[in-house]
PDB file of C-alpha atoms in Angstrom:
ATOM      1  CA  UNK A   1      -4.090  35.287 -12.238  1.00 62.00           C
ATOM      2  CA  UNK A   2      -1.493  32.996 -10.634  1.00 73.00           C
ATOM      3  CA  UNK A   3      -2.024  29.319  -8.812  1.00 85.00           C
ATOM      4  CA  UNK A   4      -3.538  29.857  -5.193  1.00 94.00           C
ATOM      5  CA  UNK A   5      -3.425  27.101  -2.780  1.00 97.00           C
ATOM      6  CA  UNK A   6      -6.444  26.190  -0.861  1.00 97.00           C
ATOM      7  CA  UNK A   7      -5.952  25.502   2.856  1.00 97.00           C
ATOM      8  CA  UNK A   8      -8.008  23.772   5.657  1.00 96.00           C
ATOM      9  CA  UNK A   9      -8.350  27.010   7.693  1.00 96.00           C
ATOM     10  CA  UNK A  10      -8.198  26.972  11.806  1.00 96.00           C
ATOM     11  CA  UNK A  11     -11.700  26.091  13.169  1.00 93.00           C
ATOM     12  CA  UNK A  12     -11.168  27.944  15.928  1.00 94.00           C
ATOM     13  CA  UNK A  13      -9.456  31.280  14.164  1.00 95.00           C
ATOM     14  CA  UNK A  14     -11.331  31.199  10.635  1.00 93.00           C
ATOM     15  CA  UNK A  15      -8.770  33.828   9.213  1.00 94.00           C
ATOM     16  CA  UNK A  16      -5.743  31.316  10.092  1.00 96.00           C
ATOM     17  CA  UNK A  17      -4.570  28.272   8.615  1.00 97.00           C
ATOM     18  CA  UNK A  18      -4.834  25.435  10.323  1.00 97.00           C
ATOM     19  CA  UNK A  19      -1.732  24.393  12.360  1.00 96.00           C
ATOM     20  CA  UNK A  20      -1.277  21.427  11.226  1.00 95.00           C
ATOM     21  CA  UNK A  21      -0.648  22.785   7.767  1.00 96.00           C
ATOM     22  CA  UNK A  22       0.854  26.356   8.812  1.00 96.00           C
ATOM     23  CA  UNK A  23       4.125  25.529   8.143  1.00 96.00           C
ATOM     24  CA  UNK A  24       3.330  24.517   4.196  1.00 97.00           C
ATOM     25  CA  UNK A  25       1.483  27.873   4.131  1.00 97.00           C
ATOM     26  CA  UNK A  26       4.401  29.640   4.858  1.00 96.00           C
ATOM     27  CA  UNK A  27       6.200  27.557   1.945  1.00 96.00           C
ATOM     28  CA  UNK A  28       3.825  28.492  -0.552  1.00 95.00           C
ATOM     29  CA  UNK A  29       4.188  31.926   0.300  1.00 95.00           C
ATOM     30  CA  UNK A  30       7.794  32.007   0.156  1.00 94.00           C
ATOM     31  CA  UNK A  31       7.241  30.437  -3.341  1.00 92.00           C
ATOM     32  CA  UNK A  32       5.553  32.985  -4.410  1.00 91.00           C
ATOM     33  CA  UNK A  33       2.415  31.651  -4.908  1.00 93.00           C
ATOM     34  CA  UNK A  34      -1.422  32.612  -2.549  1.00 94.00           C
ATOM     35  CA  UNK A  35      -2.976  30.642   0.006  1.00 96.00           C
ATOM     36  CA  UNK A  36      -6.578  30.931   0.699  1.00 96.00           C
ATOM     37  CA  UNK A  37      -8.793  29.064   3.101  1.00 97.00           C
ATOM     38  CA  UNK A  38     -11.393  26.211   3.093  1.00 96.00           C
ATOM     39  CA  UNK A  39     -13.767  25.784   5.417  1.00 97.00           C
ATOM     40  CA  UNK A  40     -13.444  21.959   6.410  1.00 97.00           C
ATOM     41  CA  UNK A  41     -16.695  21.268   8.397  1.00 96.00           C
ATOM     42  CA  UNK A  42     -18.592  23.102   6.193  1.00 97.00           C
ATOM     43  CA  UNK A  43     -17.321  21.072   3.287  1.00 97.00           C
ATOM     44  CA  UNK A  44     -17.968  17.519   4.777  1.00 95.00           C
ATOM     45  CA  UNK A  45     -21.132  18.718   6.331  1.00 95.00           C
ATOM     46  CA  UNK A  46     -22.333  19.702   2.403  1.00 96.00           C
ATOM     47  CA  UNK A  47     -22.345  23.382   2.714  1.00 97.00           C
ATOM     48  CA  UNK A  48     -19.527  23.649  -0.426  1.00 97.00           C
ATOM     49  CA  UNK A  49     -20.819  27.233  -1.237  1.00 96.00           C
ATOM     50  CA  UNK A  50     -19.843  28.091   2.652  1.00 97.00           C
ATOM     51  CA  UNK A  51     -16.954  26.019   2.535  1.00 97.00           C
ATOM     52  CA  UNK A  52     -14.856  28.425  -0.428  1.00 97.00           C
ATOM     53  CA  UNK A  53     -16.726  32.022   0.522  1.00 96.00           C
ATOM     54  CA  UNK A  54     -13.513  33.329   2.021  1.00 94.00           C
ATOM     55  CA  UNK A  55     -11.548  31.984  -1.969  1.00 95.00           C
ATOM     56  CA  UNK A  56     -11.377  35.586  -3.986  1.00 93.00           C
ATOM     57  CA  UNK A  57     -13.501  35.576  -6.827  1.00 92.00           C
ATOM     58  CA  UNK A  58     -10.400  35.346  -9.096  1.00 88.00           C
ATOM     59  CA  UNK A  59      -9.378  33.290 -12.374  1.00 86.00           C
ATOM     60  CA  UNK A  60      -6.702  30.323 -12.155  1.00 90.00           C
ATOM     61  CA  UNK A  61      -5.355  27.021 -11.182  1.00 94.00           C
ATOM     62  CA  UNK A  62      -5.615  25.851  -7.828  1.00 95.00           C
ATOM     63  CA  UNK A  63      -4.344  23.319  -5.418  1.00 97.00           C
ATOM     64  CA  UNK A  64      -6.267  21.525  -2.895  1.00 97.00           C
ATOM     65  CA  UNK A  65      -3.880  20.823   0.547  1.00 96.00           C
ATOM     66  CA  UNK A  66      -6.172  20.054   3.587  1.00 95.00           C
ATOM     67  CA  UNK A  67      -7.987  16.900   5.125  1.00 96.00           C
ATOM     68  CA  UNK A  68      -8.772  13.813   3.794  1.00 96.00           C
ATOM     69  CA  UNK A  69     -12.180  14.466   1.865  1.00 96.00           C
ATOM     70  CA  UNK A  70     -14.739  11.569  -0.205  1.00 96.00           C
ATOM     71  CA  UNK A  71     -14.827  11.779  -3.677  1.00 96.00           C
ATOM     72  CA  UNK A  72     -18.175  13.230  -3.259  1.00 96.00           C
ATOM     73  CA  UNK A  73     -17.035  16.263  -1.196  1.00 97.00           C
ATOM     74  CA  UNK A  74     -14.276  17.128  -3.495  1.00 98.00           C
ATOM     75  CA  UNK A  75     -16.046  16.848  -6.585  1.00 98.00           C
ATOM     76  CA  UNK A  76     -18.586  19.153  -4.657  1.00 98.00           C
ATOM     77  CA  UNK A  77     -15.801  21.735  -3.857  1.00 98.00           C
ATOM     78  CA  UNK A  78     -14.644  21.430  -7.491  1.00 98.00           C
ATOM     79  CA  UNK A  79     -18.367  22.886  -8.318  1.00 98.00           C
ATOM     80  CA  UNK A  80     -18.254  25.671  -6.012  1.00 97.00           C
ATOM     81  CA  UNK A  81     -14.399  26.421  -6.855  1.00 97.00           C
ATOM     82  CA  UNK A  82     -15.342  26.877 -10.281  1.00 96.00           C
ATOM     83  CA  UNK A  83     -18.209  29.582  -9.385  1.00 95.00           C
ATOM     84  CA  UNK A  84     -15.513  31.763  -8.035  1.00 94.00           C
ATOM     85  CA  UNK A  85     -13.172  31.166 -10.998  1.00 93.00           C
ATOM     86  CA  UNK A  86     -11.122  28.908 -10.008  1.00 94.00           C
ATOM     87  CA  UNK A  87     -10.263  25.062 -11.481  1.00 95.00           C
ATOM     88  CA  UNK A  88      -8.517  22.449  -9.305  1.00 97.00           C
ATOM     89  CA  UNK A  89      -5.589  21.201 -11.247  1.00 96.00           C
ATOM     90  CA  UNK A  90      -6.466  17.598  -9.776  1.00 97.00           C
ATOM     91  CA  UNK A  91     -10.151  16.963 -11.603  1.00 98.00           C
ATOM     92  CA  UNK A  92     -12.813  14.840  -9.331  1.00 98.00           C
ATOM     93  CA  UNK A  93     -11.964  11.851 -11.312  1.00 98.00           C
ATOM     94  CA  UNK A  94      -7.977  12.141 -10.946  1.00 98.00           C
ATOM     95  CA  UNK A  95      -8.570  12.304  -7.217  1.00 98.00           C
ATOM     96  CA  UNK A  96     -11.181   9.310  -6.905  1.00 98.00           C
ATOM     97  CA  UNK A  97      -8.584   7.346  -9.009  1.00 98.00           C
ATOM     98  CA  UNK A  98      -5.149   7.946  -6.809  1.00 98.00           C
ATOM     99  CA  UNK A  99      -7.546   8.046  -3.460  1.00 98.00           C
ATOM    100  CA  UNK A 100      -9.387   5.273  -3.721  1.00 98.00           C
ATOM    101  CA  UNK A 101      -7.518   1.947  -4.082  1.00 98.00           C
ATOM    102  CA  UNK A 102     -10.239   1.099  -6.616  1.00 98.00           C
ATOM    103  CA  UNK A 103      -9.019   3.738  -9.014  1.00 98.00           C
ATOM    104  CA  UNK A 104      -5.720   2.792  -9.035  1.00 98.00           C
ATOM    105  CA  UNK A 105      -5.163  -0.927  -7.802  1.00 98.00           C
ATOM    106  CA  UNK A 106      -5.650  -2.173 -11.680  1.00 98.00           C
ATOM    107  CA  UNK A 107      -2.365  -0.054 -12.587  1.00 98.00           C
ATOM    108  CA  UNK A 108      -0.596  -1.075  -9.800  1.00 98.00           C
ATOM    109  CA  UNK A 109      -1.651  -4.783  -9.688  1.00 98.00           C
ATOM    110  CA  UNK A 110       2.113  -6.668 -10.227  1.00 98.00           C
ATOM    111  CA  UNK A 111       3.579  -4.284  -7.506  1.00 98.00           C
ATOM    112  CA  UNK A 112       0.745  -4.321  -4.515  1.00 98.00           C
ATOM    113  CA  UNK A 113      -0.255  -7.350  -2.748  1.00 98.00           C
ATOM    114  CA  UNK A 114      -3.308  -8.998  -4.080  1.00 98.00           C
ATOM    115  CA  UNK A 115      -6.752  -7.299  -3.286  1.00 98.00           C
ATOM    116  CA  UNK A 116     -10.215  -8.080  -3.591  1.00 98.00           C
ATOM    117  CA  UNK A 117     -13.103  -5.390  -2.212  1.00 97.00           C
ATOM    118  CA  UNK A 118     -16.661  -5.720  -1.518  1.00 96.00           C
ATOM    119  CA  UNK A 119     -18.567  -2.680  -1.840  1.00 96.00           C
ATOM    120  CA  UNK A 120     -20.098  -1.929   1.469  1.00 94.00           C
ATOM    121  CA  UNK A 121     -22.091   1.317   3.019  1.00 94.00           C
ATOM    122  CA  UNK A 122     -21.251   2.264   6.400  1.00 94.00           C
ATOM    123  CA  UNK A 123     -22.966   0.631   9.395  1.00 90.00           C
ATOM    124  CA  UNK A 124     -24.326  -2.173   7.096  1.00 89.00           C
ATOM    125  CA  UNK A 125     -24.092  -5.798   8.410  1.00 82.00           C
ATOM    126  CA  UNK A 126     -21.288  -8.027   6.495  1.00 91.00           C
ATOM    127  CA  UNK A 127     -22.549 -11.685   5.432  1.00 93.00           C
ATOM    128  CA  UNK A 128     -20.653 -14.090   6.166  1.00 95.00           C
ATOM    129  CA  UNK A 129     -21.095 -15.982   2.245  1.00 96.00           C
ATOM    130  CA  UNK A 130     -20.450 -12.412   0.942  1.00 96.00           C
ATOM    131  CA  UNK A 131     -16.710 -12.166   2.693  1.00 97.00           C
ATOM    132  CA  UNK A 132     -16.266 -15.791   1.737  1.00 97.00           C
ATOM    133  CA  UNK A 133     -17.196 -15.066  -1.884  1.00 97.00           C
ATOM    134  CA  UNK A 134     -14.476 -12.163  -1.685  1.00 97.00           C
ATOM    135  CA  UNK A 135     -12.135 -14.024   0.111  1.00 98.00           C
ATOM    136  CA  UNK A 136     -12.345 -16.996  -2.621  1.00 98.00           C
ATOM    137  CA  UNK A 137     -11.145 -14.391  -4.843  1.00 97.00           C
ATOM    138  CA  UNK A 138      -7.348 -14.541  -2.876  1.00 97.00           C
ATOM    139  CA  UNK A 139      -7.635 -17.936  -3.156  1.00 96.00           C
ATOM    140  CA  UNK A 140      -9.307 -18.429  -0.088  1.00 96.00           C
ATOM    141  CA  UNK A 141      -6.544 -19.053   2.426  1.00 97.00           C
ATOM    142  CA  UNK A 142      -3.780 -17.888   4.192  1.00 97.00           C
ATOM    143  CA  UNK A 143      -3.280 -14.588   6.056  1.00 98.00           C
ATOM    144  CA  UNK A 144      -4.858 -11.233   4.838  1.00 98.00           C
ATOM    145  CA  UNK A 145      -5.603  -7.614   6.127  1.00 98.00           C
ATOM    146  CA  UNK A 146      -8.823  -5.433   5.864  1.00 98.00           C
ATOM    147  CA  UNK A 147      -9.867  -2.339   5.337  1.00 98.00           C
ATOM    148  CA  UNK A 148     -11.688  -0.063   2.628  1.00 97.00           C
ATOM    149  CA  UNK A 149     -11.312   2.117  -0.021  1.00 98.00           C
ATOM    150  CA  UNK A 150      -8.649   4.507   1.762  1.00 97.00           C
ATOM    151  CA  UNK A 151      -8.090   3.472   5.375  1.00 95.00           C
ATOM    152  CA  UNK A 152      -7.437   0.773   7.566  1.00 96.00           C
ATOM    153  CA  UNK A 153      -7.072  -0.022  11.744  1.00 96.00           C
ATOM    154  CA  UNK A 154      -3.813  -0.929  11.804  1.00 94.00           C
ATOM    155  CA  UNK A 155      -3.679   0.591  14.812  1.00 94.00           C
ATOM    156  CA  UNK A 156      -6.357  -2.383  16.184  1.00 97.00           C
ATOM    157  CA  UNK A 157      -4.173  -5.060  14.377  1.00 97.00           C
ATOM    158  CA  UNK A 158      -5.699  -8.308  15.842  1.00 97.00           C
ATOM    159  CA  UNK A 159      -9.459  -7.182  16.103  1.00 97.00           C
ATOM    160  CA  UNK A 160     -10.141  -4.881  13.232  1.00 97.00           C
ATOM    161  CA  UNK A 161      -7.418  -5.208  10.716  1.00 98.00           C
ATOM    162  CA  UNK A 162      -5.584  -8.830  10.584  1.00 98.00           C
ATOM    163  CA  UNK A 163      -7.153 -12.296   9.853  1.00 98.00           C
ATOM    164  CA  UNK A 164      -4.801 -15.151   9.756  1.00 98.00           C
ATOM    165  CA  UNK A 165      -6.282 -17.352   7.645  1.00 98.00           C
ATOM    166  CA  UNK A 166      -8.994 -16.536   4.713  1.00 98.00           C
ATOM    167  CA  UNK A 167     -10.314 -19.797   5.274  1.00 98.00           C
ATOM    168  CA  UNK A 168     -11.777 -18.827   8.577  1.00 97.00           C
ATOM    169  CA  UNK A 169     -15.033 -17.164   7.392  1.00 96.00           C
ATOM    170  CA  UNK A 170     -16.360 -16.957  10.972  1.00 97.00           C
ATOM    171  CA  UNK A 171     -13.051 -15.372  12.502  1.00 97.00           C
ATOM    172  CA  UNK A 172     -13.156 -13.005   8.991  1.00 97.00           C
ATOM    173  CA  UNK A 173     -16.519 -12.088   9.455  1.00 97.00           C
ATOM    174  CA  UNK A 174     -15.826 -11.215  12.717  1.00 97.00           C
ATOM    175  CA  UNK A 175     -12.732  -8.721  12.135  1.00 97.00           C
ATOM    176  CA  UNK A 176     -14.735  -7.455   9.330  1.00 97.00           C
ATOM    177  CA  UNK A 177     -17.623  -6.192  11.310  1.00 96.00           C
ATOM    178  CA  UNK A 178     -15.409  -4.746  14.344  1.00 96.00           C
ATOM    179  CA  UNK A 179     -13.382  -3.103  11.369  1.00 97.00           C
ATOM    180  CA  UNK A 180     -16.698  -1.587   9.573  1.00 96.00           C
ATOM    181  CA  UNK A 181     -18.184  -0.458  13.097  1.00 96.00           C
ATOM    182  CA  UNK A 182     -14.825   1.274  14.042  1.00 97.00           C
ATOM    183  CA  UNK A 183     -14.954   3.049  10.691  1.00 96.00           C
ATOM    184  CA  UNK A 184     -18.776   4.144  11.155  1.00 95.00           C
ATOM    185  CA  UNK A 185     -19.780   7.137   8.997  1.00 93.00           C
ATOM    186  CA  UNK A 186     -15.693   7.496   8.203  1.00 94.00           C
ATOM    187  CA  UNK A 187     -16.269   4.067   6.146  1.00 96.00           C
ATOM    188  CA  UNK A 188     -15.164   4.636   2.226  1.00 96.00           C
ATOM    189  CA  UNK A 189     -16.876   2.450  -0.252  1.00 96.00           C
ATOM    190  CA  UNK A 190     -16.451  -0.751   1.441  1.00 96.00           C
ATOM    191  CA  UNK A 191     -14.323  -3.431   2.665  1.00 97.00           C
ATOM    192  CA  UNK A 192     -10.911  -4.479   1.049  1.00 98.00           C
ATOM    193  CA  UNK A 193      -9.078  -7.853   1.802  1.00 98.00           C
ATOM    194  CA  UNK A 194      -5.514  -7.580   0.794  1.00 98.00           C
ATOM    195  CA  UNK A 195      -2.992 -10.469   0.936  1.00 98.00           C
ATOM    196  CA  UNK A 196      -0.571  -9.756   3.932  1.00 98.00           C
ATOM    197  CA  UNK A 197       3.066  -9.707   2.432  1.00 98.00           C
ATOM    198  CA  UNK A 198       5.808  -9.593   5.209  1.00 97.00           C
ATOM    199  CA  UNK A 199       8.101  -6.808   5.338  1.00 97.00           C
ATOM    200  CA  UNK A 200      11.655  -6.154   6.260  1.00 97.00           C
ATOM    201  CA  UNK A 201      11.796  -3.555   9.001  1.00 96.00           C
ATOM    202  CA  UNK A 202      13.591  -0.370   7.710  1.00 97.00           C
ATOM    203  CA  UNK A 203      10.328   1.631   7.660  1.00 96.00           C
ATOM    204  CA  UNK A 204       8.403   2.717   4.331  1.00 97.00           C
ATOM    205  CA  UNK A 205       9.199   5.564   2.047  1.00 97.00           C
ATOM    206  CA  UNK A 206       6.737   7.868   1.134  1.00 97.00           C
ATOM    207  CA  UNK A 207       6.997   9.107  -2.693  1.00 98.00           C
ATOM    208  CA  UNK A 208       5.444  12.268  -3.975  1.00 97.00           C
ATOM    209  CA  UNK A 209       4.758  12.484  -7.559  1.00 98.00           C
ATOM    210  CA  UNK A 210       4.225  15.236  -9.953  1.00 97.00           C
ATOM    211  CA  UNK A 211       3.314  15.020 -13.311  1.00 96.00           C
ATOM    212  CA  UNK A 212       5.097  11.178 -13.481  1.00 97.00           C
ATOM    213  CA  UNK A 213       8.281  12.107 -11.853  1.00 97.00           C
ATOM    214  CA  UNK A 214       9.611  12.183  -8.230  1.00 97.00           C
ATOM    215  CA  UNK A 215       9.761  15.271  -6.558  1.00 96.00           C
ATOM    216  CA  UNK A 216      10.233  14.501  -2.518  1.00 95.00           C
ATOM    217  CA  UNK A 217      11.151  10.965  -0.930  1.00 96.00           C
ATOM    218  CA  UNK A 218      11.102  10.375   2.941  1.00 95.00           C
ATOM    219  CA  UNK A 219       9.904   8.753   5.427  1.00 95.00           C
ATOM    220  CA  UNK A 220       6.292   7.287   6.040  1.00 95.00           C
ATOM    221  CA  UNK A 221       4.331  10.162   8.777  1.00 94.00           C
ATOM    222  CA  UNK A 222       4.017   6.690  11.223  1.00 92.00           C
ATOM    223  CA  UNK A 223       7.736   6.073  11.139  1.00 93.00           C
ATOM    224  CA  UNK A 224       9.406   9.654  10.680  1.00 93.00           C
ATOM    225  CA  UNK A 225      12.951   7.960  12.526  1.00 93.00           C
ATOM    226  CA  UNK A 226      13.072   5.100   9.641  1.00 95.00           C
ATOM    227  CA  UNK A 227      14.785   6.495   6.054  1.00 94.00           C
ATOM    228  CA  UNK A 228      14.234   3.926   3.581  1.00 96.00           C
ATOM    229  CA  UNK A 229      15.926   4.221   0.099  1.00 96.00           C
ATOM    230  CA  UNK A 230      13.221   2.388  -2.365  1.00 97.00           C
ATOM    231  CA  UNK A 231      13.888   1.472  -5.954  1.00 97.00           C
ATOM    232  CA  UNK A 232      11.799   3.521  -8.360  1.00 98.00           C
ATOM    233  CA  UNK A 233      12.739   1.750 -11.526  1.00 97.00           C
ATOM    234  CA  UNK A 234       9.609  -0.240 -11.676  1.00 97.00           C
ATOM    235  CA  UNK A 235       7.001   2.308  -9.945  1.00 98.00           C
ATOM    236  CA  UNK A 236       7.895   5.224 -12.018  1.00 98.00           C
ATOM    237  CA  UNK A 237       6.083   3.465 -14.959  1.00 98.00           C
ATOM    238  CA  UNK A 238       2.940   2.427 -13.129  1.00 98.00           C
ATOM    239  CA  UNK A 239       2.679   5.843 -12.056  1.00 98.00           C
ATOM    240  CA  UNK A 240       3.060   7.622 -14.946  1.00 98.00           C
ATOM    241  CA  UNK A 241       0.469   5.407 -16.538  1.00 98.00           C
ATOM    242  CA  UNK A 242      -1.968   6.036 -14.222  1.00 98.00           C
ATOM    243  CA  UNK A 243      -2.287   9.764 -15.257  1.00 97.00           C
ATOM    244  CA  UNK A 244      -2.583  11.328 -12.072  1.00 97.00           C
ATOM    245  CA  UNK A 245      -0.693  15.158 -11.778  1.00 96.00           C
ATOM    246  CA  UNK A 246       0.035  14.985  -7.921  1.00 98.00           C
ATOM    247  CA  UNK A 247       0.043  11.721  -6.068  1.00 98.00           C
ATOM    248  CA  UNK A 248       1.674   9.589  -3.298  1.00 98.00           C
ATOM    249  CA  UNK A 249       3.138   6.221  -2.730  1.00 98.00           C
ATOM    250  CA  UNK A 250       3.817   4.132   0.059  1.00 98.00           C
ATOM    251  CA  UNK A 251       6.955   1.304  -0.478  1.00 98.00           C
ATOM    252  CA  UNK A 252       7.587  -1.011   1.772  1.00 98.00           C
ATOM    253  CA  UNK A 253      10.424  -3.876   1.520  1.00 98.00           C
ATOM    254  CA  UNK A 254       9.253  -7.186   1.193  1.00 98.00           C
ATOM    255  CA  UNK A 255      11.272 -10.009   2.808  1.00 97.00           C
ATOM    256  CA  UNK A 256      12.415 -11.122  -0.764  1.00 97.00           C
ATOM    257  CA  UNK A 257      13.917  -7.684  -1.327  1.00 97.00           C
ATOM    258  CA  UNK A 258      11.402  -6.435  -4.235  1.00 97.00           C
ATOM    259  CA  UNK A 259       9.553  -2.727  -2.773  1.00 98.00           C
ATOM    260  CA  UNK A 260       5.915  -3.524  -2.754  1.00 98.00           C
ATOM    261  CA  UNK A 261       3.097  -0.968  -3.520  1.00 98.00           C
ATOM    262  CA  UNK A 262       1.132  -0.419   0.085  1.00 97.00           C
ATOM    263  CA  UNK A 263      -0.512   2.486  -0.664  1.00 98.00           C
ATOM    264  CA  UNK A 264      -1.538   5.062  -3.599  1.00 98.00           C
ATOM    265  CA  UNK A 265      -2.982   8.486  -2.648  1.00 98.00           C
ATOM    266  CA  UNK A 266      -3.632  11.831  -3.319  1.00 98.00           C
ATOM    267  CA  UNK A 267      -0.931  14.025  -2.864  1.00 98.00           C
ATOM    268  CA  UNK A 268      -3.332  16.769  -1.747  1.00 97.00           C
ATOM    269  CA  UNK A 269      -4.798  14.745   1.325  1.00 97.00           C
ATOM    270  CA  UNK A 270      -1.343  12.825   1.907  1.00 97.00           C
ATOM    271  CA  UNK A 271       0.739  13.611   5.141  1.00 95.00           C
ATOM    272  CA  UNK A 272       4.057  15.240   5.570  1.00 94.00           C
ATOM    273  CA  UNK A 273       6.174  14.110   8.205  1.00 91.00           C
ATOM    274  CA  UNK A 274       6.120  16.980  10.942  1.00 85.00           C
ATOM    275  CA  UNK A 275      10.155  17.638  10.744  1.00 87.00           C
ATOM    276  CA  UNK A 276      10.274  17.539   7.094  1.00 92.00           C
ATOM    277  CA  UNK A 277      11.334  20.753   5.369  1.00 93.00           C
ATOM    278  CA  UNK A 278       7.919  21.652   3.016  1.00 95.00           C
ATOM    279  CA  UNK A 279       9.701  24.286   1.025  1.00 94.00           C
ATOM    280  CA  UNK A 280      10.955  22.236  -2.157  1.00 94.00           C
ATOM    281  CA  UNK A 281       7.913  20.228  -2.533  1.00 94.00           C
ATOM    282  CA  UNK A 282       5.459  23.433  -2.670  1.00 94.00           C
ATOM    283  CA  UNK A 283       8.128  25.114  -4.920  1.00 93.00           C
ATOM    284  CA  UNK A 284       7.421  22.242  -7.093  1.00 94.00           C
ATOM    285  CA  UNK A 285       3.886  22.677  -6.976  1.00 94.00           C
ATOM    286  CA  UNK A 286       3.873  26.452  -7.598  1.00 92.00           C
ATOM    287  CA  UNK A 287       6.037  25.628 -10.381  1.00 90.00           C
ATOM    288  CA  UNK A 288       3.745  23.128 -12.200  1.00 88.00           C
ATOM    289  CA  UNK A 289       0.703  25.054 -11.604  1.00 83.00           C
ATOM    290  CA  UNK A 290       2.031  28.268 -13.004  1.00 74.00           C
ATOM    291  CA  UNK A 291       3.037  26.181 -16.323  1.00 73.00           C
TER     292      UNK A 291
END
């Protein structure tokens, strides 16, 4: 049978997509390819049979395109896709390794600002000698962001994101624990210091990937007004190396001029800006998984 993508489905109209991804729905239909519906909250809750009863019982590749989900939950869905016949063309692993910046930071080291991560759970108390230990690992100084595996609270810049200088344990400690509290049960795999770079201001570009080469370039979901251009000729490498089918970048321009690495993920679980136009990038996707 042919590729079907899987869709987050409406919580509050089971037999509809969600919304917020109704408009790619209609673009995989019009590239000839199925949609069927996930379950969301019974996925993250653990109820994976639940969460794929409405998926025919059919043979073929699939596509994930929902919500962010942990490793855990995915790898959980693969297991209950595979019941019903059908294999994810991104494997458990493949999505750990573009989603969390674990997985991928190795590959991507000379392009992304320096990083160091603690492995945390969520709601646990941060030790002060633990952060400095990771911070000594940046050097110990200067200015630095957290966050974990995935996410951060950019949106809380000065109390749960930014720390000015490494070298402050107390204030790091500090941002640290507002950062991990904020997070709560949302908190994946632990904290992350990363070396703040400054950027120009022209917005970042969001790359989608398939199978090593570029498929879609726009604008970042936060800044949908800002077009950026970036330079591939040194990320197009690091991401074919890495070996993932379907993933995301975010570039940013660093004051220097070089595009800097700020963020790897899954293209699944990665955002489309709402006015872009979904049809070539899921005509893409049909294509590949019909291959």
């Amino acid at each position: 049978m042919g590729p079907v993508f899987l869709f987050s489905r409406d919580p509050l109209v089971p037999r509809r997509v969600d919304p917020e991804f109704a408009d790619e729905a209609r673009a995989v239909r019009t590239a000839g390819a199925a949609v069927a519906l996930i379950d969301h909250e019974a996925l993250v809750s653990g109820d994976s049979a639940g969460a794929v009863a409405q998926v025919p019982r059919e043979s073929g590749p699939a596509w994930y395109r929902g919500w962010m989900l942990p490793g855990d939950r995915y790898a959980e869905l693969a297991t209950a896709l595979a019941g019903r016949g059908r294999t994810l063309l991104t494997s458990p692993e493949r999505y750990r390794t573009a989603h969390e910046l674990p997985g991928w930071y190795e590959v991507f080291a000379p392009l992304t600002p320096p990083s160091a991560w603690l492995p945390t759970a969520p709601g646990r108390a941060l030790g002060e000698a633990a952060l400095a230990g990771t911070a000594a690992r940046l050097g110990g100084t200067g200015p630095a962001v957290v966050k974990d595996w995935v996410k951060s609270r950019k949106h809380e810049w000065d109390e749960a994101c930014y720390v000015p200088d490494l070298a402050d344990t107390k204030h790091l400690t500090a941002v640290a624990a507002r950062f991990v509290e904020l997070q709560d049960d949302f908190l994946t795999g632990g904290v992350v210091l990363r070396r703040f770079e400054r950027f120009r201001p022209v917005g970042e570009a969001r790359v989608w990937w398939l199978d090593g080469e570029p498929v879609h370039i726009g604008p970042h979901p936060d800044s949908p007004a800002l077009r950026p251009v970036p330079d591939l000729t040194d990320i197009g490498p690091a991401v074919r190396e890495l070996g993932c089918r379907f993933i995301t970048t975010d570039l940013a321009l660093r004051e220097d001029g070089r595009w800097r690495v700020v963020e790897v993920g899954d293209g699944q679980v990665s955002g489309l800006p709402r006015d872009t136009d979904p049809r070539p990038l899921f005509m893409s996707l049909a294509a590949a998984a019909a291959r």
